[in-house]
C-alpha cells in the first residue's frame, strides 16, 4: 500500500507540473492559452482514456506487479525527456508517453487492493490510495513551486544559463527521476497477490466483461459520467488555478502554487477520508444507497464552492473557497471509485476502473482545461477572463453531475454488496 500510494503521488506530480510552467512554456514554444490547454488536457486525455481499457484487460489477466513497474518507468522517462523537447509537438509526444505509462497504475493498483483486503475492509485502503493521489495532485504545486524557486535563484539560474538550460527544463528533469528509483524498490520488494474468485463469474474474456457492464449501463453510466462532470472542474482548476491567482491578484507563480498546493493537500486528504467514512456510516446504518447519497452531497457543495472561488474579491477568500471545493470534489470522486469494490467482481474490477478513468479523463481532462481557455479568450476579454470562465464551467457542471448520480442511485441499491451492519470482535476489528 505504501509503494502503490507513493506511485500515485509521483504520477500526479508528473501529470500536473506543467500548470506551474504556463508562462515559460508559452514563451519557449510560442503557444496560446488554448494550445496550452490542449497540451495539458487533450494530448494526455485521449491516449490515457483510449488505452486504459485494453491495458486494464491485460491487468485482469497478467502480472500486475510487472505491469506497474513498466508503466512507472515509461511515464517517468517521458517526464524527464520533456525537458529535452525542442518543439511543441515533441512536448506533445512526451505528454502522450506519460499518459500511456500512467494508464497502467490505477487499474492495477485497485485490482491488487481488492485482493489484499476482504470486502468489509476495502473502503479504508482504497480511500488511503485515493488520498495519496489527491495529495500528489496538490503536492505537485508545492514541489513545483519549491523547485521553480530554487532553480530561479541567481546562483542556480546563472549555472543553468551557462549550460544553455531553461528553468522549465530543469523542473522536468528533477520531477522525472524519483519514479524510476521507487519502481526499482517496488520490483525488488513486492510480490503479486493471489486473485480472489467470484461465484457465477468465471469467464474472463472481453465479451463477458462487455455483457456485465452493458447489463448495468444505468448504474455505471450514471456513476462514471457523473464523476466525469465533476472532474471537468477538478482538471480545469488543476490547469489554471495558479495562473488565475497570478493574473487576477498579482501573486507570483511560486506563491500561487504553494498556496493552492498546501490548501489542496490538506483539503483533499480530509475530504477523501471524510466522505469515505460518511458513506460507510450510512451504509452500516442500513442505507444501501449511502455511498451515492454521499457523492451527491459532495458534488453539490463542490460545484457551488468552485463557482464562488473564481468570483471572490480577494486572493485569500478565493483560496479558501478552493479549499472547500477540493474537500468536496475529492470526496465525491473517491466514493464513486470505491463503489466499484462493491458492484464489480474481482476479475472485472480493473476493467471497471479503466472505464471510469476513460470517462473522467476524456471528459474531465480533455474538456476542462481547453474549455476554460476558449471561454476566456472568446467571451471574457482574454487572459483576465480565466476567473469568469472557471465560474461558468463550475456552475454548469452541477445539474448534470447530480442528475447522473440520482439516476444511478436506485440501481446501486440492488447491485451493491449487502451492507455490513456489525463487525465481529477480534484482532482485525476496528
PDB file of C-alpha atoms in Angstrom, residues 136-424:
ATOM      1  CA  UNK A 136       0.089  14.161  -5.074  1.00  0.00           C
ATOM      2  CA  UNK A 137      -2.152  16.313  -7.244  1.00  0.00           C
ATOM      3  CA  UNK A 138      -1.801  19.281  -4.927  1.00  0.00           C
ATOM      4  CA  UNK A 139       1.620  18.363  -3.584  1.00  0.00           C
ATOM      5  CA  UNK A 140       2.805  18.855  -7.156  1.00  0.00           C
ATOM      6  CA  UNK A 141       2.171  22.569  -6.785  1.00  0.00           C
ATOM      7  CA  UNK A 142       4.195  22.709  -3.574  1.00  0.00           C
ATOM      8  CA  UNK A 143       7.036  20.668  -5.048  1.00  0.00           C
ATOM      9  CA  UNK A 144       6.898  22.558  -8.318  1.00  0.00           C
ATOM     10  CA  UNK A 145       6.856  25.944  -6.602  1.00  0.00           C
ATOM     11  CA  UNK A 146       9.848  24.947  -4.476  1.00  0.00           C
ATOM     12  CA  UNK A 147      11.793  23.596  -7.437  1.00  0.00           C
ATOM     13  CA  UNK A 148      10.859  26.608  -9.567  1.00  0.00           C
ATOM     14  CA  UNK A 149      12.035  28.982  -6.839  1.00  0.00           C
ATOM     15  CA  UNK A 150      15.244  27.029  -6.245  1.00  0.00           C
ATOM     16  CA  UNK A 151      16.321  26.900  -9.871  1.00  0.00           C
ATOM     17  CA  UNK A 152      15.404  30.563 -10.330  1.00  0.00           C
ATOM     18  CA  UNK A 153      17.784  31.856  -7.631  1.00  0.00           C
ATOM     19  CA  UNK A 154      20.756  33.800  -9.045  1.00  0.00           C
ATOM     20  CA  UNK A 155      23.489  31.147  -8.471  1.00  0.00           C
ATOM     21  CA  UNK A 156      21.406  28.315  -9.884  1.00  0.00           C
ATOM     22  CA  UNK A 157      19.980  30.405 -12.717  1.00  0.00           C
ATOM     23  CA  UNK A 158      23.464  31.539 -13.730  1.00  0.00           C
ATOM     24  CA  UNK A 159      24.725  27.956 -13.752  1.00  0.00           C
ATOM     25  CA  UNK A 160      21.841  26.732 -15.917  1.00  0.00           C
ATOM     26  CA  UNK A 161      22.130  29.707 -18.263  1.00  0.00           C
ATOM     27  CA  UNK A 162      25.799  28.932 -18.806  1.00  0.00           C
ATOM     28  CA  UNK A 163      24.848  25.392 -19.772  1.00  0.00           C
ATOM     29  CA  UNK A 164      22.033  26.511 -22.062  1.00  0.00           C
ATOM     30  CA  UNK A 165      19.196  25.182 -19.878  1.00  0.00           C
ATOM     31  CA  UNK A 166      15.912  26.940 -19.100  1.00  0.00           C
ATOM     32  CA  UNK A 167      14.038  26.754 -15.807  1.00  0.00           C
ATOM     33  CA  UNK A 168      11.225  24.634 -17.225  1.00  0.00           C
ATOM     34  CA  UNK A 169      13.741  22.049 -18.465  1.00  0.00           C
ATOM     35  CA  UNK A 170      15.319  21.652 -15.031  1.00  0.00           C
ATOM     36  CA  UNK A 171      11.895  21.233 -13.423  1.00  0.00           C
ATOM     37  CA  UNK A 172      11.067  18.351 -15.779  1.00  0.00           C
ATOM     38  CA  UNK A 173      14.452  16.717 -15.121  1.00  0.00           C
ATOM     39  CA  UNK A 174      14.026  16.872 -11.353  1.00  0.00           C
ATOM     40  CA  UNK A 175      10.471  15.547 -11.167  1.00  0.00           C
ATOM     41  CA  UNK A 176      11.152  12.734 -13.654  1.00  0.00           C
ATOM     42  CA  UNK A 177      13.776  10.864 -11.615  1.00  0.00           C
ATOM     43  CA  UNK A 178      12.001   9.719  -8.399  1.00  0.00           C
ATOM     44  CA  UNK A 179       9.554   7.414 -10.173  1.00  0.00           C
ATOM     45  CA  UNK A 180      12.324   5.261 -11.628  1.00  0.00           C
ATOM     46  CA  UNK A 181      14.026   4.905  -8.244  1.00  0.00           C
ATOM     47  CA  UNK A 182      10.815   3.882  -6.446  1.00  0.00           C
ATOM     48  CA  UNK A 183       9.943   1.493  -9.287  1.00  0.00           C
ATOM     49  CA  UNK A 184      13.177  -0.404  -8.712  1.00  0.00           C
ATOM     50  CA  UNK A 185      12.361  -0.726  -4.999  1.00  0.00           C
ATOM     51  CA  UNK A 186       8.854  -1.950  -5.882  1.00  0.00           C
ATOM     52  CA  UNK A 187      10.224  -4.568  -8.274  1.00  0.00           C
ATOM     53  CA  UNK A 188      12.683  -5.867  -5.706  1.00  0.00           C
ATOM     54  CA  UNK A 189      10.463  -5.995  -2.615  1.00  0.00           C
ATOM     55  CA  UNK A 190       6.872  -6.876  -3.568  1.00  0.00           C
ATOM     56  CA  UNK A 191       5.005  -9.997  -4.697  1.00  0.00           C
ATOM     57  CA  UNK A 192       1.939 -10.437  -6.871  1.00  0.00           C
ATOM     58  CA  UNK A 193      -1.099 -11.234  -4.643  1.00  0.00           C
ATOM     59  CA  UNK A 194      -3.404 -14.127  -5.467  1.00  0.00           C
ATOM     60  CA  UNK A 195      -6.652 -13.245  -7.180  1.00  0.00           C
ATOM     61  CA  UNK A 196      -9.955 -13.783  -5.409  1.00  0.00           C
ATOM     62  CA  UNK A 197     -12.672 -15.762  -7.196  1.00  0.00           C
ATOM     63  CA  UNK A 198     -16.296 -14.730  -7.565  1.00  0.00           C
ATOM     64  CA  UNK A 199     -19.073 -17.305  -7.818  1.00  0.00           C
ATOM     65  CA  UNK A 200     -21.058 -17.129 -11.018  1.00  0.00           C
ATOM     66  CA  UNK A 201     -18.490 -15.002 -12.863  1.00  0.00           C
ATOM     67  CA  UNK A 202     -15.733 -17.299 -14.045  1.00  0.00           C
ATOM     68  CA  UNK A 203     -15.267 -16.157 -17.610  1.00  0.00           C
ATOM     69  CA  UNK A 204     -12.517 -13.585 -18.019  1.00  0.00           C
ATOM     70  CA  UNK A 205     -12.809 -12.727 -21.688  1.00  0.00           C
ATOM     71  CA  UNK A 206     -13.684  -9.353 -23.126  1.00  0.00           C
ATOM     72  CA  UNK A 207     -17.144 -10.478 -24.217  1.00  0.00           C
ATOM     73  CA  UNK A 208     -18.039 -11.428 -20.649  1.00  0.00           C
ATOM     74  CA  UNK A 209     -16.861  -8.037 -19.421  1.00  0.00           C
ATOM     75  CA  UNK A 210     -18.880  -6.282 -22.119  1.00  0.00           C
ATOM     76  CA  UNK A 211     -22.019  -8.227 -21.167  1.00  0.00           C
ATOM     77  CA  UNK A 212     -21.518  -7.447 -17.490  1.00  0.00           C
ATOM     78  CA  UNK A 213     -21.241  -3.679 -17.965  1.00  0.00           C
ATOM     79  CA  UNK A 214     -23.853  -3.462 -20.730  1.00  0.00           C
ATOM     80  CA  UNK A 215     -26.468  -5.099 -18.492  1.00  0.00           C
ATOM     81  CA  UNK A 216     -25.742  -2.429 -15.872  1.00  0.00           C
ATOM     82  CA  UNK A 217     -25.468   0.590 -18.159  1.00  0.00           C
ATOM     83  CA  UNK A 218     -27.705   2.786 -15.995  1.00  0.00           C
ATOM     84  CA  UNK A 219     -25.642   2.091 -12.883  1.00  0.00           C
ATOM     85  CA  UNK A 220     -22.189   2.527 -14.352  1.00  0.00           C
ATOM     86  CA  UNK A 221     -23.247   5.206 -16.831  1.00  0.00           C
ATOM     87  CA  UNK A 222     -24.719   7.299 -14.031  1.00  0.00           C
ATOM     88  CA  UNK A 223     -21.738   6.870 -11.724  1.00  0.00           C
ATOM     89  CA  UNK A 224     -18.979   7.237 -14.312  1.00  0.00           C
ATOM     90  CA  UNK A 225     -20.485  10.104 -16.312  1.00  0.00           C
ATOM     91  CA  UNK A 226     -21.444  11.844 -13.073  1.00  0.00           C
ATOM     92  CA  UNK A 227     -17.842  11.562 -11.940  1.00  0.00           C
ATOM     93  CA  UNK A 228     -16.710  12.890 -15.319  1.00  0.00           C
ATOM     94  CA  UNK A 229     -18.643  16.147 -14.914  1.00  0.00           C
ATOM     95  CA  UNK A 230     -17.014  16.577 -11.502  1.00  0.00           C
ATOM     96  CA  UNK A 231     -13.549  16.090 -12.923  1.00  0.00           C
ATOM     97  CA  UNK A 232     -14.144  18.818 -15.532  1.00  0.00           C
ATOM     98  CA  UNK A 233     -13.935  21.247 -12.585  1.00  0.00           C
ATOM     99  CA  UNK A 234     -11.039  19.438 -10.907  1.00  0.00           C
ATOM    100  CA  UNK A 235      -8.881  19.482 -14.026  1.00  0.00           C
ATOM    101  CA  UNK A 236      -9.925  22.991 -15.038  1.00  0.00           C
ATOM    102  CA  UNK A 237      -8.679  24.327 -11.711  1.00  0.00           C
ATOM    103  CA  UNK A 238      -5.707  21.976 -11.838  1.00  0.00           C
ATOM    104  CA  UNK A 239      -4.556  23.578 -15.069  1.00  0.00           C
ATOM    105  CA  UNK A 240      -5.413  27.203 -14.368  1.00  0.00           C
ATOM    106  CA  UNK A 241      -5.604  27.908 -10.594  1.00  0.00           C
ATOM    107  CA  UNK A 242      -2.002  29.156 -10.135  1.00  0.00           C
ATOM    108  CA  UNK A 243      -2.184  31.207 -13.325  1.00  0.00           C
ATOM    109  CA  UNK A 244      -5.598  32.575 -12.270  1.00  0.00           C
ATOM    110  CA  UNK A 245      -4.172  33.751  -8.934  1.00  0.00           C
ATOM    111  CA  UNK A 246      -1.177  35.233 -10.754  1.00  0.00           C
ATOM    112  CA  UNK A 247      -3.153  37.093 -13.421  1.00  0.00           C
ATOM    113  CA  UNK A 248      -6.102  38.208 -11.267  1.00  0.00           C
ATOM    114  CA  UNK A 249      -4.462  39.090  -7.958  1.00  0.00           C
ATOM    115  CA  UNK A 250      -0.820  39.587  -8.946  1.00  0.00           C
ATOM    116  CA  UNK A 251       0.570  36.702  -6.906  1.00  0.00           C
ATOM    117  CA  UNK A 252       3.862  35.221  -8.049  1.00  0.00           C
ATOM    118  CA  UNK A 253       3.680  31.742  -9.542  1.00  0.00           C
ATOM    119  CA  UNK A 254       5.688  30.419  -6.578  1.00  0.00           C
ATOM    120  CA  UNK A 255       3.260  31.901  -4.035  1.00  0.00           C
ATOM    121  CA  UNK A 256       0.206  30.864  -6.033  1.00  0.00           C
ATOM    122  CA  UNK A 257       1.463  27.292  -6.476  1.00  0.00           C
ATOM    123  CA  UNK A 258       2.447  26.947  -2.837  1.00  0.00           C
ATOM    124  CA  UNK A 259      -0.871  28.333  -1.551  1.00  0.00           C
ATOM    125  CA  UNK A 260      -3.034  26.247  -3.881  1.00  0.00           C
ATOM    126  CA  UNK A 261      -0.934  23.158  -3.256  1.00  0.00           C
ATOM    127  CA  UNK A 262      -0.879  23.436   0.538  1.00  0.00           C
ATOM    128  CA  UNK A 263      -4.620  24.061   0.619  1.00  0.00           C
ATOM    129  CA  UNK A 264      -5.231  21.148  -1.705  1.00  0.00           C
ATOM    130  CA  UNK A 265      -3.080  18.644   0.182  1.00  0.00           C
ATOM    131  CA  UNK A 266      -4.985  19.212   3.410  1.00  0.00           C
ATOM    132  CA  UNK A 267      -8.445  19.596   1.887  1.00  0.00           C
ATOM    133  CA  UNK A 268      -8.176  16.599  -0.452  1.00  0.00           C
ATOM    134  CA  UNK A 269      -6.968  14.264   2.280  1.00  0.00           C
ATOM    135  CA  UNK A 270      -9.702  15.383   4.681  1.00  0.00           C
ATOM    136  CA  UNK A 271     -12.404  15.266   2.020  1.00  0.00           C
ATOM    137  CA  UNK A 272     -11.405  11.859   0.698  1.00  0.00           C
ATOM    138  CA  UNK A 273     -11.375  10.290   4.143  1.00  0.00           C
ATOM    139  CA  UNK A 274     -14.448  12.181   5.415  1.00  0.00           C
ATOM    140  CA  UNK A 275     -16.787  11.231   2.586  1.00  0.00           C
ATOM    141  CA  UNK A 276     -15.473   7.681   2.562  1.00  0.00           C
ATOM    142  CA  UNK A 277     -16.287   7.320   6.253  1.00  0.00           C
ATOM    143  CA  UNK A 278     -19.629   9.098   5.775  1.00  0.00           C
ATOM    144  CA  UNK A 279     -20.668   6.677   3.050  1.00  0.00           C
ATOM    145  CA  UNK A 280     -19.532   3.756   5.164  1.00  0.00           C
ATOM    146  CA  UNK A 281     -21.500   5.042   8.174  1.00  0.00           C
ATOM    147  CA  UNK A 282     -24.650   5.499   6.088  1.00  0.00           C
ATOM    148  CA  UNK A 283     -24.258   2.015   4.636  1.00  0.00           C
ATOM    149  CA  UNK A 284     -23.729   0.428   8.041  1.00  0.00           C
ATOM    150  CA  UNK A 285     -26.873   2.174   9.298  1.00  0.00           C
ATOM    151  CA  UNK A 286     -28.876   0.331   6.649  1.00  0.00           C
ATOM    152  CA  UNK A 287     -28.811   2.817   3.754  1.00  0.00           C
ATOM    153  CA  UNK A 288     -27.689   0.754   0.799  1.00  0.00           C
ATOM    154  CA  UNK A 289     -27.529   3.940  -1.256  1.00  0.00           C
ATOM    155  CA  UNK A 290     -25.360   5.659   1.347  1.00  0.00           C
ATOM    156  CA  UNK A 291     -22.353   5.849  -0.950  1.00  0.00           C
ATOM    157  CA  UNK A 292     -24.309   7.558  -3.735  1.00  0.00           C
ATOM    158  CA  UNK A 293     -26.002   9.947  -1.282  1.00  0.00           C
ATOM    159  CA  UNK A 294     -22.543  10.966  -0.041  1.00  0.00           C
ATOM    160  CA  UNK A 295     -21.405  11.587  -3.622  1.00  0.00           C
ATOM    161  CA  UNK A 296     -24.452  13.761  -4.380  1.00  0.00           C
ATOM    162  CA  UNK A 297     -23.914  15.905  -1.277  1.00  0.00           C
ATOM    163  CA  UNK A 298     -20.214  16.309  -2.083  1.00  0.00           C
ATOM    164  CA  UNK A 299     -20.937  17.191  -5.715  1.00  0.00           C
ATOM    165  CA  UNK A 300     -23.407  19.923  -4.754  1.00  0.00           C
ATOM    166  CA  UNK A 301     -21.047  21.504  -2.248  1.00  0.00           C
ATOM    167  CA  UNK A 302     -18.038  21.226  -4.560  1.00  0.00           C
ATOM    168  CA  UNK A 303     -19.597  22.748  -7.680  1.00  0.00           C
ATOM    169  CA  UNK A 304     -21.010  25.688  -5.720  1.00  0.00           C
ATOM    170  CA  UNK A 305     -17.712  26.378  -3.970  1.00  0.00           C
ATOM    171  CA  UNK A 306     -15.784  26.165  -7.248  1.00  0.00           C
ATOM    172  CA  UNK A 307     -18.015  28.834  -8.782  1.00  0.00           C
ATOM    173  CA  UNK A 308     -17.586  31.137  -5.779  1.00  0.00           C
ATOM    174  CA  UNK A 309     -13.805  30.651  -5.714  1.00  0.00           C
ATOM    175  CA  UNK A 310     -13.443  32.191  -9.167  1.00  0.00           C
ATOM    176  CA  UNK A 311     -15.537  35.255  -8.236  1.00  0.00           C
ATOM    177  CA  UNK A 312     -14.086  36.183  -4.836  1.00  0.00           C
ATOM    178  CA  UNK A 313     -12.822  39.770  -4.385  1.00  0.00           C
ATOM    179  CA  UNK A 314      -9.504  38.740  -2.809  1.00  0.00           C
ATOM    180  CA  UNK A 315      -6.944  36.007  -3.315  1.00  0.00           C
ATOM    181  CA  UNK A 316      -7.253  34.821   0.291  1.00  0.00           C
ATOM    182  CA  UNK A 317     -11.012  34.300   0.030  1.00  0.00           C
ATOM    183  CA  UNK A 318     -10.565  32.651  -3.346  1.00  0.00           C
ATOM    184  CA  UNK A 319      -8.047  30.139  -1.995  1.00  0.00           C
ATOM    185  CA  UNK A 320     -10.328  29.427   0.979  1.00  0.00           C
ATOM    186  CA  UNK A 321     -13.240  28.659  -1.351  1.00  0.00           C
ATOM    187  CA  UNK A 322     -10.921  26.472  -3.426  1.00  0.00           C
ATOM    188  CA  UNK A 323     -10.209  24.519  -0.250  1.00  0.00           C
ATOM    189  CA  UNK A 324     -13.915  23.791   0.232  1.00  0.00           C
ATOM    190  CA  UNK A 325     -14.168  22.849  -3.443  1.00  0.00           C
ATOM    191  CA  UNK A 326     -11.235  20.441  -3.199  1.00  0.00           C
ATOM    192  CA  UNK A 327     -12.556  18.945   0.068  1.00  0.00           C
ATOM    193  CA  UNK A 328     -15.913  18.140  -1.525  1.00  0.00           C
ATOM    194  CA  UNK A 329     -14.929  17.132  -5.046  1.00  0.00           C
ATOM    195  CA  UNK A 330     -12.069  14.907  -3.859  1.00  0.00           C
ATOM    196  CA  UNK A 331     -14.517  13.128  -1.577  1.00  0.00           C
ATOM    197  CA  UNK A 332     -17.071  12.769  -4.360  1.00  0.00           C
ATOM    198  CA  UNK A 333     -14.573  11.297  -6.812  1.00  0.00           C
ATOM    199  CA  UNK A 334     -13.249   8.873  -4.238  1.00  0.00           C
ATOM    200  CA  UNK A 335     -16.568   7.391  -3.151  1.00  0.00           C
ATOM    201  CA  UNK A 336     -17.501   6.807  -6.796  1.00  0.00           C
ATOM    202  CA  UNK A 337     -14.223   4.933  -7.280  1.00  0.00           C
ATOM    203  CA  UNK A 338     -14.893   2.915  -4.123  1.00  0.00           C
ATOM    204  CA  UNK A 339     -18.319   1.931  -5.470  1.00  0.00           C
ATOM    205  CA  UNK A 340     -16.562  -0.433  -7.870  1.00  0.00           C
ATOM    206  CA  UNK A 341     -15.348  -2.502  -4.926  1.00  0.00           C
ATOM    207  CA  UNK A 342     -18.981  -3.343  -4.092  1.00  0.00           C
ATOM    208  CA  UNK A 343     -20.601  -3.659  -7.517  1.00  0.00           C
ATOM    209  CA  UNK A 344     -17.917  -5.341  -9.659  1.00  0.00           C
ATOM    210  CA  UNK A 345     -16.446  -8.870  -9.277  1.00  0.00           C
ATOM    211  CA  UNK A 346     -12.709  -9.193  -8.827  1.00  0.00           C
ATOM    212  CA  UNK A 347     -11.811 -10.252 -12.365  1.00  0.00           C
ATOM    213  CA  UNK A 348     -13.635  -7.241 -13.880  1.00  0.00           C
ATOM    214  CA  UNK A 349     -12.532  -4.693 -11.283  1.00  0.00           C
ATOM    215  CA  UNK A 350      -9.525  -3.315 -13.165  1.00  0.00           C
ATOM    216  CA  UNK A 351     -11.703  -3.026 -16.271  1.00  0.00           C
ATOM    217  CA  UNK A 352     -14.299  -1.060 -14.306  1.00  0.00           C
ATOM    218  CA  UNK A 353     -11.665   1.357 -13.020  1.00  0.00           C
ATOM    219  CA  UNK A 354     -10.297   1.761 -16.548  1.00  0.00           C
ATOM    220  CA  UNK A 355     -13.753   2.508 -17.968  1.00  0.00           C
ATOM    221  CA  UNK A 356     -14.363   5.066 -15.244  1.00  0.00           C
ATOM    222  CA  UNK A 357     -10.975   6.687 -15.759  1.00  0.00           C
ATOM    223  CA  UNK A 358     -11.529   6.665 -19.518  1.00  0.00           C
ATOM    224  CA  UNK A 359     -14.716   8.665 -18.992  1.00  0.00           C
ATOM    225  CA  UNK A 360     -13.292  11.051 -16.410  1.00  0.00           C
ATOM    226  CA  UNK A 361     -10.041  11.668 -18.286  1.00  0.00           C
ATOM    227  CA  UNK A 362     -11.600  12.062 -21.744  1.00  0.00           C
ATOM    228  CA  UNK A 363     -14.369  14.338 -20.472  1.00  0.00           C
ATOM    229  CA  UNK A 364     -12.750  15.944 -17.432  1.00  0.00           C
ATOM    230  CA  UNK A 365      -9.171  16.465 -18.546  1.00  0.00           C
ATOM    231  CA  UNK A 366      -9.918  16.530 -22.250  1.00  0.00           C
ATOM    232  CA  UNK A 367     -12.615  19.215 -21.924  1.00  0.00           C
ATOM    233  CA  UNK A 368     -11.917  21.187 -18.722  1.00  0.00           C
ATOM    234  CA  UNK A 369      -8.568  22.959 -19.361  1.00  0.00           C
ATOM    235  CA  UNK A 370      -9.108  23.874 -23.034  1.00  0.00           C
ATOM    236  CA  UNK A 371     -12.758  24.852 -22.420  1.00  0.00           C
ATOM    237  CA  UNK A 372     -11.758  27.404 -19.782  1.00  0.00           C
ATOM    238  CA  UNK A 373      -9.095  28.866 -22.075  1.00  0.00           C
ATOM    239  CA  UNK A 374     -11.509  29.041 -25.002  1.00  0.00           C
ATOM    240  CA  UNK A 375     -14.247  30.740 -22.956  1.00  0.00           C
ATOM    241  CA  UNK A 376     -11.748  33.228 -21.544  1.00  0.00           C
ATOM    242  CA  UNK A 377     -10.415  34.148 -24.977  1.00  0.00           C
ATOM    243  CA  UNK A 378     -13.786  34.168 -26.761  1.00  0.00           C
ATOM    244  CA  UNK A 379     -16.157  35.760 -24.252  1.00  0.00           C
ATOM    245  CA  UNK A 380     -14.265  37.238 -21.306  1.00  0.00           C
ATOM    246  CA  UNK A 381     -11.598  39.527 -22.757  1.00  0.00           C
ATOM    247  CA  UNK A 382      -8.622  37.200 -22.953  1.00  0.00           C
ATOM    248  CA  UNK A 383      -6.182  36.434 -20.140  1.00  0.00           C
ATOM    249  CA  UNK A 384      -8.145  38.241 -17.404  1.00  0.00           C
ATOM    250  CA  UNK A 385     -11.189  36.156 -18.243  1.00  0.00           C
ATOM    251  CA  UNK A 386      -9.851  32.977 -16.656  1.00  0.00           C
ATOM    252  CA  UNK A 387     -11.857  33.658 -13.464  1.00  0.00           C
ATOM    253  CA  UNK A 388     -15.288  34.147 -15.084  1.00  0.00           C
ATOM    254  CA  UNK A 389     -14.623  31.162 -17.337  1.00  0.00           C
ATOM    255  CA  UNK A 390     -13.825  28.976 -14.332  1.00  0.00           C
ATOM    256  CA  UNK A 391     -17.001  30.161 -12.597  1.00  0.00           C
ATOM    257  CA  UNK A 392     -19.176  29.411 -15.627  1.00  0.00           C
ATOM    258  CA  UNK A 393     -17.715  25.950 -16.142  1.00  0.00           C
ATOM    259  CA  UNK A 394     -18.055  25.109 -12.422  1.00  0.00           C
ATOM    260  CA  UNK A 395     -21.712  26.033 -12.013  1.00  0.00           C
ATOM    261  CA  UNK A 396     -22.510  24.443 -15.350  1.00  0.00           C
ATOM    262  CA  UNK A 397     -21.397  21.040 -14.080  1.00  0.00           C
ATOM    263  CA  UNK A 398     -23.734  20.977 -11.048  1.00  0.00           C
ATOM    264  CA  UNK A 399     -27.007  19.865 -12.644  1.00  0.00           C
ATOM    265  CA  UNK A 400     -25.582  17.156 -14.951  1.00  0.00           C
ATOM    266  CA  UNK A 401     -23.375  15.626 -12.239  1.00  0.00           C
ATOM    267  CA  UNK A 402     -26.181  15.409  -9.666  1.00  0.00           C
ATOM    268  CA  UNK A 403     -28.636  14.202 -12.297  1.00  0.00           C
ATOM    269  CA  UNK A 404     -26.361  11.335 -13.328  1.00  0.00           C
ATOM    270  CA  UNK A 405     -25.787  10.263  -9.734  1.00  0.00           C
ATOM    271  CA  UNK A 406     -29.514  10.336  -8.966  1.00  0.00           C
ATOM    272  CA  UNK A 407     -30.193   8.139 -11.993  1.00  0.00           C
ATOM    273  CA  UNK A 408     -27.744   5.538 -10.636  1.00  0.00           C
ATOM    274  CA  UNK A 409     -28.957   5.620  -7.029  1.00  0.00           C
ATOM    275  CA  UNK A 410     -31.844   3.159  -7.207  1.00  0.00           C
ATOM    276  CA  UNK A 411     -29.908   0.672  -9.306  1.00  0.00           C
ATOM    277  CA  UNK A 412     -26.974   0.839  -6.901  1.00  0.00           C
ATOM    278  CA  UNK A 413     -29.152  -0.325  -4.007  1.00  0.00           C
ATOM    279  CA  UNK A 414     -29.871  -3.607  -5.819  1.00  0.00           C
ATOM    280  CA  UNK A 415     -26.387  -4.198  -7.242  1.00  0.00           C
ATOM    281  CA  UNK A 416     -24.143  -3.337  -4.278  1.00  0.00           C
ATOM    282  CA  UNK A 417     -22.892  -5.947  -1.820  1.00  0.00           C
ATOM    283  CA  UNK A 418     -25.080  -6.417   1.241  1.00  0.00           C
ATOM    284  CA  UNK A 419     -24.100  -3.715   3.804  1.00  0.00           C
ATOM    285  CA  UNK A 420     -22.165  -4.866   6.838  1.00  0.00           C
ATOM    286  CA  UNK A 421     -24.089  -3.557   9.859  1.00  0.00           C
ATOM    287  CA  UNK A 422     -21.831  -5.028  12.521  1.00  0.00           C
ATOM    288  CA  UNK A 423     -18.257  -6.176  12.752  1.00  0.00           C
ATOM    289  CA  UNK A 424     -17.001  -9.269  14.568  1.00  0.00           C
TER     290      UNK A 424
END
